[in-house]
Amino acid sequence: QVHLVESGGGLVQAGDSLRLSCKASGRTSSISAMAWFRQVPGKEQIFVAAVTWSGGNSYYADSVKGRFTISRDNAKNTVYLQMNSVKPEDTAVYFCAAAVRWDIATMTWRTVYDYWGQGTQVTVSS
């Protein structure tokens, strides 16, 4: 089992920066990749970004490419999402997820991820 805990959410203004953290514990050696998803009320979780656990290769949704950066610190078992130039449409609950088996072709699928955090709210005011 892997336990994920997110932190770093809050209320910011458009154009500001924010960094989310996700600390993993438990059987972290089983993790192949980690990702961030986000969800607004009444809608499904959508993929934001992913990073491979060993190589640190990163992938992004088009909507955040160039503004968000995902990274991981294996020594701390932590994944980060640096959010720059945030927009009101970035407002959502952000979830961290970890996958045991992962592939680029299916990285945006929620069902690929085995473990999820509880989510952290990010609100961007205009």
Coordinates of N, CA, C and O in Angstrom, one line a residue:
Q1 N 0.8 -1.2 0.0 CA 0.0 0.0 0.0 C 0.9 1.3 0.0 O 2.0 1.3 0.6
V2 N 0.4 2.3 -0.7 CA 1.0 3.6 -0.7 C 0.0 4.6 -0.2 O -1.1 4.6 -0.6
H3 N 0.5 5.5 0.7 CA -0.3 6.5 1.2 C 0.2 7.9 0.7 O 1.4 8.1 0.8
L4 N -0.7 8.7 0.2 CA -0.4 10.0 -0.4 C -1.0 11.1 0.4 O -2.2 11.1 0.6
V5 N -0.3 12.1 0.7 CA -0.8 13.3 1.3 C -0.4 14.6 0.6 O 0.8 14.9 0.5
E6 N -1.4 15.3 0.1 CA -1.1 16.6 -0.6 C -1.1 17.7 0.4 O -1.7 17.7 1.5
S7 N -0.4 18.8 0.0 CA -0.4 20.0 0.8 C 0.0 21.2 -0.2 O 0.4 20.9 -1.3
G8 N -0.3 22.4 0.3 CA 0.2 23.6 -0.4 C -0.9 24.3 -1.2 O -0.7 25.4 -1.8
G9 N -2.1 23.8 -1.1 CA -3.2 24.5 -1.8 C -3.6 25.8 -1.0 O -3.1 26.1 0.1
G10 N -4.4 26.6 -1.6 CA -4.8 27.9 -1.0 C -5.5 28.8 -2.0 O -5.8 28.5 -3.1
L11 N -5.6 30.1 -1.5 CA -6.2 31.1 -2.4 C -5.2 32.1 -2.9 O -4.4 32.6 -2.1
V12 N -5.1 32.2 -4.2 CA -4.1 33.1 -4.8 C -4.8 34.0 -5.8 O -5.9 33.7 -6.2
Q13 N -4.1 35.0 -6.3 CA -4.6 35.8 -7.3 C -4.1 35.4 -8.7 O -3.0 34.8 -8.8
A14 N -4.8 35.7 -9.7 CA -4.4 35.4 -11.1 C -3.0 36.0 -11.3 O -2.7 37.1 -10.9
G15 N -2.1 35.2 -11.9 CA -0.8 35.6 -12.2 C 0.2 35.2 -11.1 O 1.4 35.2 -11.3
D16 N -0.3 34.8 -10.0 CA 0.6 34.4 -8.9 C 1.1 32.9 -9.1 O 0.8 32.3 -10.1
S17 N 2.0 32.5 -8.2 CA 2.6 31.2 -8.2 C 2.2 30.4 -6.9 O 1.9 31.1 -5.9
L18 N 2.2 29.1 -7.1 CA 1.8 28.3 -5.9 C 2.5 26.9 -6.1 O 2.7 26.5 -7.3
R19 N 2.9 26.3 -5.1 CA 3.6 25.0 -5.2 C 2.8 24.0 -4.3 O 2.7 24.2 -3.1
L20 N 2.4 22.9 -5.0 CA 1.7 21.8 -4.3 C 2.8 20.7 -4.0 O 3.7 20.5 -4.8
S21 N 2.6 20.0 -2.9 CA 3.5 18.9 -2.6 C 2.6 17.7 -2.3 O 1.5 17.8 -1.9
C22 N 3.2 16.5 -2.6 CA 2.5 15.2 -2.4 C 3.6 14.3 -1.8 O 4.5 13.9 -2.5
K23 N 3.4 13.9 -0.6 CA 4.4 13.0 0.1 C 3.8 11.6 0.1 O 2.7 11.4 0.5
A24 N 4.6 10.7 -0.4 CA 4.2 9.3 -0.4 C 4.9 8.5 0.7 O 6.1 8.8 1.1
S25 N 4.2 7.6 1.2 CA 4.7 6.7 2.3 C 4.2 5.3 2.0 O 3.3 5.1 1.3
G26 N 4.8 4.4 2.7 CA 4.5 3.0 2.5 C 5.4 2.3 1.5 O 6.6 2.6 1.5
R27 N 4.8 1.5 0.6 CA 5.6 0.8 -0.4 C 5.9 1.6 -1.6 O 5.5 1.4 -2.7
T28 N 6.7 2.7 -1.4 CA 7.0 3.6 -2.4 C 7.9 3.0 -3.5 O 8.0 3.5 -4.6
S29 N 8.6 1.9 -3.2 CA 9.4 1.2 -4.2 C 8.6 0.6 -5.3 O 9.1 0.3 -6.4
S30 N 7.3 0.5 -5.1 CA 6.4 -0.1 -6.1 C 5.9 1.0 -7.1 O 5.3 0.6 -8.1
I31 N 6.2 2.2 -6.9 CA 5.7 3.3 -7.7 C 6.5 3.4 -9.0 O 7.7 3.5 -9.0
S32 N 5.8 3.5 -10.1 CA 6.4 3.7 -11.4 C 6.3 5.2 -11.9 O 7.2 5.7 -12.5
A33 N 5.2 5.8 -11.5 CA 5.0 7.2 -11.9 C 4.0 7.8 -11.0 O 3.2 7.1 -10.3
M34 N 4.0 9.1 -10.9 CA 3.0 9.9 -10.1 C 2.5 11.0 -11.0 O 3.1 11.5 -11.9
A35 N 1.3 11.4 -10.6 CA 0.6 12.4 -11.4 C -0.2 13.3 -10.6 O -0.5 13.0 -9.4
W36 N -0.6 14.4 -11.2 CA -1.6 15.3 -10.6 C -2.8 15.4 -11.5 O -2.7 15.5 -12.7
F37 N -4.0 15.3 -10.9 CA -5.2 15.5 -11.5 C -5.9 16.7 -10.8 O -5.6 17.0 -9.7
R38 N -6.9 17.2 -11.5 CA -7.7 18.2 -10.8 C -9.2 18.0 -11.2 O -9.5 17.5 -12.2
Q39 N -10.0 18.6 -10.3 CA -11.5 18.3 -10.4 C -12.2 19.6 -9.9 O -11.9 20.1 -8.9
V40 N -13.2 20.0 -10.8 CA -14.1 21.0 -10.4 C -15.4 20.4 -10.1 O -15.7 19.3 -10.5
P41 N -16.3 21.1 -9.3 CA -17.6 20.5 -8.9 C -18.4 20.0 -10.0 O -18.5 20.8 -11.0
G42 N -18.9 18.8 -10.0 CA -19.8 18.3 -11.0 C -19.1 17.8 -12.2 O -19.8 17.3 -13.2
K43 N -17.8 17.7 -12.2 CA -17.0 17.2 -13.3 C -16.0 16.2 -12.9 O -15.7 16.1 -11.7
E44 N -15.5 15.4 -13.9 CA -14.6 14.3 -13.6 C -13.2 14.9 -13.3 O -12.9 16.0 -13.7
Q45 N -12.4 14.1 -12.7 CA -11.0 14.5 -12.5 C -10.3 14.4 -13.9 O -10.5 13.5 -14.7
I46 N -9.5 15.4 -14.1 CA -8.8 15.5 -15.4 C -7.3 15.5 -15.1 O -6.8 16.1 -14.1
F47 N -6.5 15.0 -16.1 CA -5.1 14.9 -16.0 C -4.4 16.3 -16.1 O -4.8 17.1 -16.9
V48 N -3.4 16.5 -15.2 CA -2.7 17.8 -15.3 C -1.2 17.5 -15.7 O -0.7 18.1 -16.6
A49 N -0.6 16.6 -15.0 CA 0.8 16.3 -15.3 C 1.2 15.0 -14.6 O 0.6 14.5 -13.7
A50 N 2.3 14.4 -15.2 CA 2.8 13.2 -14.6 C 4.3 13.2 -14.7 O 4.9 13.9 -15.5
V51 N 4.9 12.4 -13.8 CA 6.4 12.3 -13.8 C 6.8 10.8 -13.5 O 6.1 10.2 -12.6
T52 N 7.7 10.3 -14.2 CA 8.2 9.0 -13.9 C 9.0 9.0 -12.6 O 9.8 9.9 -12.4
W53 N 8.9 7.9 -11.9 CA 9.5 7.9 -10.6 C 11.0 7.7 -10.7 O 11.8 8.4 -9.9
S54 N 11.5 6.9 -11.6 CA 13.0 6.7 -11.7 C 13.7 7.7 -12.5 O 14.6 8.3 -12.1
G55 N 13.2 7.9 -13.8 CA 13.9 8.8 -14.7 C 13.5 10.2 -14.5 O 14.3 11.1 -15.0
G56 N 12.4 10.6 -13.9 CA 12.0 11.9 -13.8 C 11.5 12.6 -15.0 O 11.4 13.8 -15.1
N57 N 11.1 11.8 -16.0 CA 10.5 12.3 -17.2 C 9.1 12.9 -16.9 O 8.3 12.3 -16.2
S58 N 8.8 14.1 -17.5 CA 7.6 14.8 -17.1 C 6.7 14.9 -18.4 O 7.2 15.1 -19.5
Y59 N 5.4 15.0 -18.1 CA 4.4 15.1 -19.2 C 3.3 16.0 -18.7 O 3.0 16.0 -17.5
Y60 N 2.7 16.8 -19.6 CA 1.7 17.8 -19.2 C 0.5 17.8 -20.1 O 0.6 17.5 -21.3
A61 N -0.6 18.2 -19.5 CA -1.8 18.6 -20.3 C -1.5 19.9 -21.0 O -0.8 20.7 -20.5
D62 N -2.1 20.0 -22.2 CA -1.9 21.2 -23.0 C -2.2 22.5 -22.2 O -1.6 23.5 -22.4
S63 N -3.3 22.4 -21.4 CA -3.8 23.5 -20.7 C -2.8 24.1 -19.7 O -2.9 25.3 -19.3
V64 N -1.8 23.4 -19.2 CA -0.9 23.8 -18.2 C 0.6 23.9 -18.7 O 1.5 24.3 -18.0
K65 N 0.8 23.4 -19.9 CA 2.1 23.3 -20.5 C 2.7 24.7 -20.5 O 2.1 25.6 -21.0
G66 N 4.0 24.8 -20.0 CA 4.6 26.1 -20.0 C 4.4 26.9 -18.8 O 5.1 27.9 -18.5
R67 N 3.4 26.6 -18.0 CA 3.1 27.3 -16.8 C 3.3 26.4 -15.5 O 3.7 26.9 -14.5
F68 N 3.0 25.2 -15.6 CA 3.2 24.2 -14.5 C 4.4 23.4 -14.7 O 4.8 23.0 -15.8
T69 N 5.1 23.0 -13.6 CA 6.2 22.1 -13.6 C 6.0 21.0 -12.6 O 5.8 21.3 -11.4
I70 N 6.1 19.8 -13.0 CA 6.0 18.7 -12.1 C 7.5 18.1 -11.8 O 8.2 18.1 -12.8
S71 N 7.8 17.8 -10.6 CA 9.1 17.3 -10.3 C 9.0 16.3 -9.1 O 7.9 16.3 -8.5
R72 N 10.0 15.5 -8.9 CA 10.0 14.6 -7.8 C 11.3 14.6 -7.1 O 12.3 14.8 -7.7
D73 N 11.3 14.3 -5.8 CA 12.5 14.2 -5.0 C 12.4 12.8 -4.4 O 11.7 12.6 -3.4
N74 N 13.1 11.9 -5.0 CA 13.0 10.5 -4.5 C 13.5 10.3 -3.1 O 12.9 9.5 -2.4
A75 N 14.5 11.1 -2.7 CA 15.0 11.0 -1.3 C 13.9 11.3 -0.3 O 13.9 10.8 0.8
K76 N 13.0 12.2 -0.7 CA 12.0 12.7 0.2 C 10.6 12.0 -0.1 O 9.6 12.3 0.6
N77 N 10.6 11.2 -1.1 CA 9.4 10.5 -1.6 C 8.3 11.5 -1.8 O 7.1 11.3 -1.4
T78 N 8.6 12.6 -2.4 CA 7.7 13.7 -2.6 C 7.7 14.2 -4.1 O 8.7 14.2 -4.7
V79 N 6.5 14.5 -4.5 CA 6.3 15.0 -5.9 C 5.7 16.5 -5.7 O 4.9 16.7 -4.8
Y80 N 6.2 17.3 -6.6 CA 5.8 18.7 -6.5 C 5.1 19.1 -7.8 O 5.3 18.6 -8.8
L81 N 4.2 20.1 -7.6 CA 3.6 20.8 -8.8 C 3.8 22.3 -8.6 O 3.1 22.9 -7.8
Q82 N 4.7 22.8 -9.4 CA 4.9 24.3 -9.3 C 4.0 24.9 -10.3 O 4.1 24.6 -11.5
M83 N 3.1 25.8 -9.8 CA 2.1 26.4 -10.6 C 2.4 27.9 -10.8 O 2.4 28.6 -9.8
N84 N 2.8 28.3 -12.0 CA 3.1 29.7 -12.2 C 2.1 30.3 -13.1 O 1.4 29.6 -13.9
S85 N 2.0 31.6 -13.1 CA 1.0 32.3 -13.9 C -0.4 31.7 -13.9 O -1.0 31.4 -14.9
V86 N -0.9 31.5 -12.6 CA -2.1 30.8 -12.5 C -3.3 31.6 -13.0 O -3.2 32.9 -13.0
K87 N -4.3 30.9 -13.5 CA -5.5 31.6 -14.0 C -6.7 31.2 -13.2 O -6.7 30.1 -12.6
P88 N -7.8 31.9 -13.3 CA -9.0 31.5 -12.6 C -9.5 30.1 -13.0 O -10.1 29.4 -12.1
E89 N -9.3 29.8 -14.2 CA -9.7 28.4 -14.7 C -8.8 27.3 -14.1 O -9.2 26.1 -14.3
D90 N -7.8 27.6 -13.4 CA -7.0 26.6 -12.7 C -7.6 26.3 -11.3 O -7.2 25.3 -10.6
T91 N -8.7 27.0 -11.0 CA -9.4 26.7 -9.7 C -9.9 25.3 -9.7 O -10.7 24.9 -10.6
A92 N -9.6 24.5 -8.7 CA -10.0 23.1 -8.6 C -9.5 22.5 -7.4 O -8.6 23.1 -6.7
V93 N -9.9 21.3 -7.1 CA -9.3 20.4 -6.1 C -8.2 19.6 -6.9 O -8.5 19.0 -7.9
Y94 N -7.0 19.7 -6.4 CA -5.9 19.0 -7.0 C -5.6 17.7 -6.2 O -5.4 17.7 -5.0
F95 N -5.5 16.6 -7.0 CA -5.3 15.3 -6.4 C -3.9 14.7 -6.9 O -3.6 14.8 -8.1
C96 N -3.2 14.1 -6.0 CA -2.0 13.4 -6.3 C -2.4 11.9 -6.5 O -3.2 11.4 -5.8
A97 N -1.7 11.3 -7.4 CA -2.0 9.9 -7.7 C -0.7 9.1 -8.0 O 0.3 9.7 -8.5
A98 N -0.6 7.9 -7.7 CA 0.6 7.0 -7.9 C 0.2 5.8 -8.7 O -0.9 5.2 -8.4
A99 N 1.0 5.4 -9.6 CA 0.7 4.2 -10.4 C 1.8 3.2 -10.3 O 3.0 3.6 -10.3
V100 N 1.4 1.9 -10.2 CA 2.4 0.9 -10.1 C 2.8 0.5 -11.5 O 4.0 0.3 -11.8
R101 N 1.8 0.3 -12.4 CA 2.1 0.1 -13.8 C 1.7 1.3 -14.6 O 0.5 1.7 -14.5
W102 N 2.5 1.8 -15.4 CA 2.3 3.1 -16.0 C 2.8 3.1 -17.4 O 3.9 2.5 -17.7
D103 N 2.1 3.8 -18.3 CA 2.6 3.9 -19.7 C 2.2 5.3 -20.2 O 1.1 5.8 -19.9
I104 N 3.0 5.8 -21.1 CA 2.7 7.1 -21.7 C 1.4 7.1 -22.4 O 0.6 8.1 -22.3
A105 N 1.1 6.0 -23.0 CA -0.2 6.0 -23.9 C -1.4 6.1 -23.0 O -2.5 6.6 -23.5
T106 N -1.4 5.7 -21.7 CA -2.6 5.8 -20.9 C -2.4 6.7 -19.7 O -3.2 6.6 -18.7
M107 N -1.4 7.5 -19.7 CA -1.1 8.3 -18.5 C -2.2 9.2 -18.1 O -2.3 9.6 -16.9
T108 N -3.1 9.6 -19.0 CA -4.2 10.5 -18.6 C -5.4 9.8 -18.0 O -6.4 10.5 -17.6
W109 N -5.4 8.5 -18.0 CA -6.5 7.7 -17.6 C -6.5 7.6 -16.0 O -5.5 7.2 -15.4
R110 N -7.6 8.0 -15.4 CA -7.7 7.9 -14.0 C -7.5 6.4 -13.5 O -6.9 6.2 -12.4
T111 N -8.0 5.5 -14.3 CA -7.9 4.1 -13.9 C -6.5 3.5 -13.8 O -6.3 2.4 -13.3
V112 N -5.6 4.2 -14.4 CA -4.2 3.7 -14.4 C -3.6 3.8 -13.0 O -2.7 3.1 -12.6
Y113 N -4.1 4.7 -12.2 CA -3.4 5.1 -11.0 C -4.1 4.3 -9.8 O -5.3 4.2 -9.7
D114 N -3.2 3.7 -9.0 CA -3.6 2.8 -8.0 C -3.9 3.5 -6.6 O -4.7 3.0 -5.8
Y115 N -3.2 4.6 -6.4 CA -3.4 5.2 -5.1 C -3.6 6.7 -5.3 O -3.1 7.3 -6.2
W116 N -4.4 7.3 -4.4 CA -4.8 8.7 -4.5 C -4.7 9.4 -3.2 O -5.0 8.8 -2.1
G117 N -4.4 10.7 -3.2 CA -4.5 11.5 -2.0 C -5.9 12.0 -1.8 O -6.8 11.8 -2.6
Q118 N -6.0 12.8 -0.8 CA -7.3 13.3 -0.4 C -7.7 14.6 -1.1 O -8.8 15.0 -1.1
G119 N -6.7 15.2 -1.8 CA -7.0 16.4 -2.5 C -6.7 17.7 -1.7 O -6.8 17.7 -0.5
T120 N -6.3 18.7 -2.5 CA -6.1 20.0 -1.9 C -6.7 21.1 -2.8 O -6.6 21.1 -4.0
Q121 N -7.4 22.0 -2.1 CA -8.1 23.0 -2.9 C -7.2 24.2 -3.3 O -6.4 24.7 -2.5
V122 N -7.3 24.5 -4.6 CA -6.6 25.7 -5.2 C -7.7 26.6 -5.7 O -8.5 26.2 -6.6
T123 N -7.7 27.8 -5.3 CA -8.6 28.8 -5.7 C -7.9 30.0 -6.3 O -7.0 30.6 -5.5
V124 N -8.2 30.4 -7.5 CA -7.5 31.5 -8.1 C -8.5 32.6 -8.4 O -9.5 32.4 -9.1
S125 N -8.3 33.8 -7.8 CA -9.2 34.9 -8.0 C -8.7 35.8 -9.1 O -7.5 35.9 -9.3
S126 N -9.7 36.4 -9.8 CA -9.4 37.2 -10.9 C -9.1 38.7 -10.5 O -9.4 39.1 -9.4

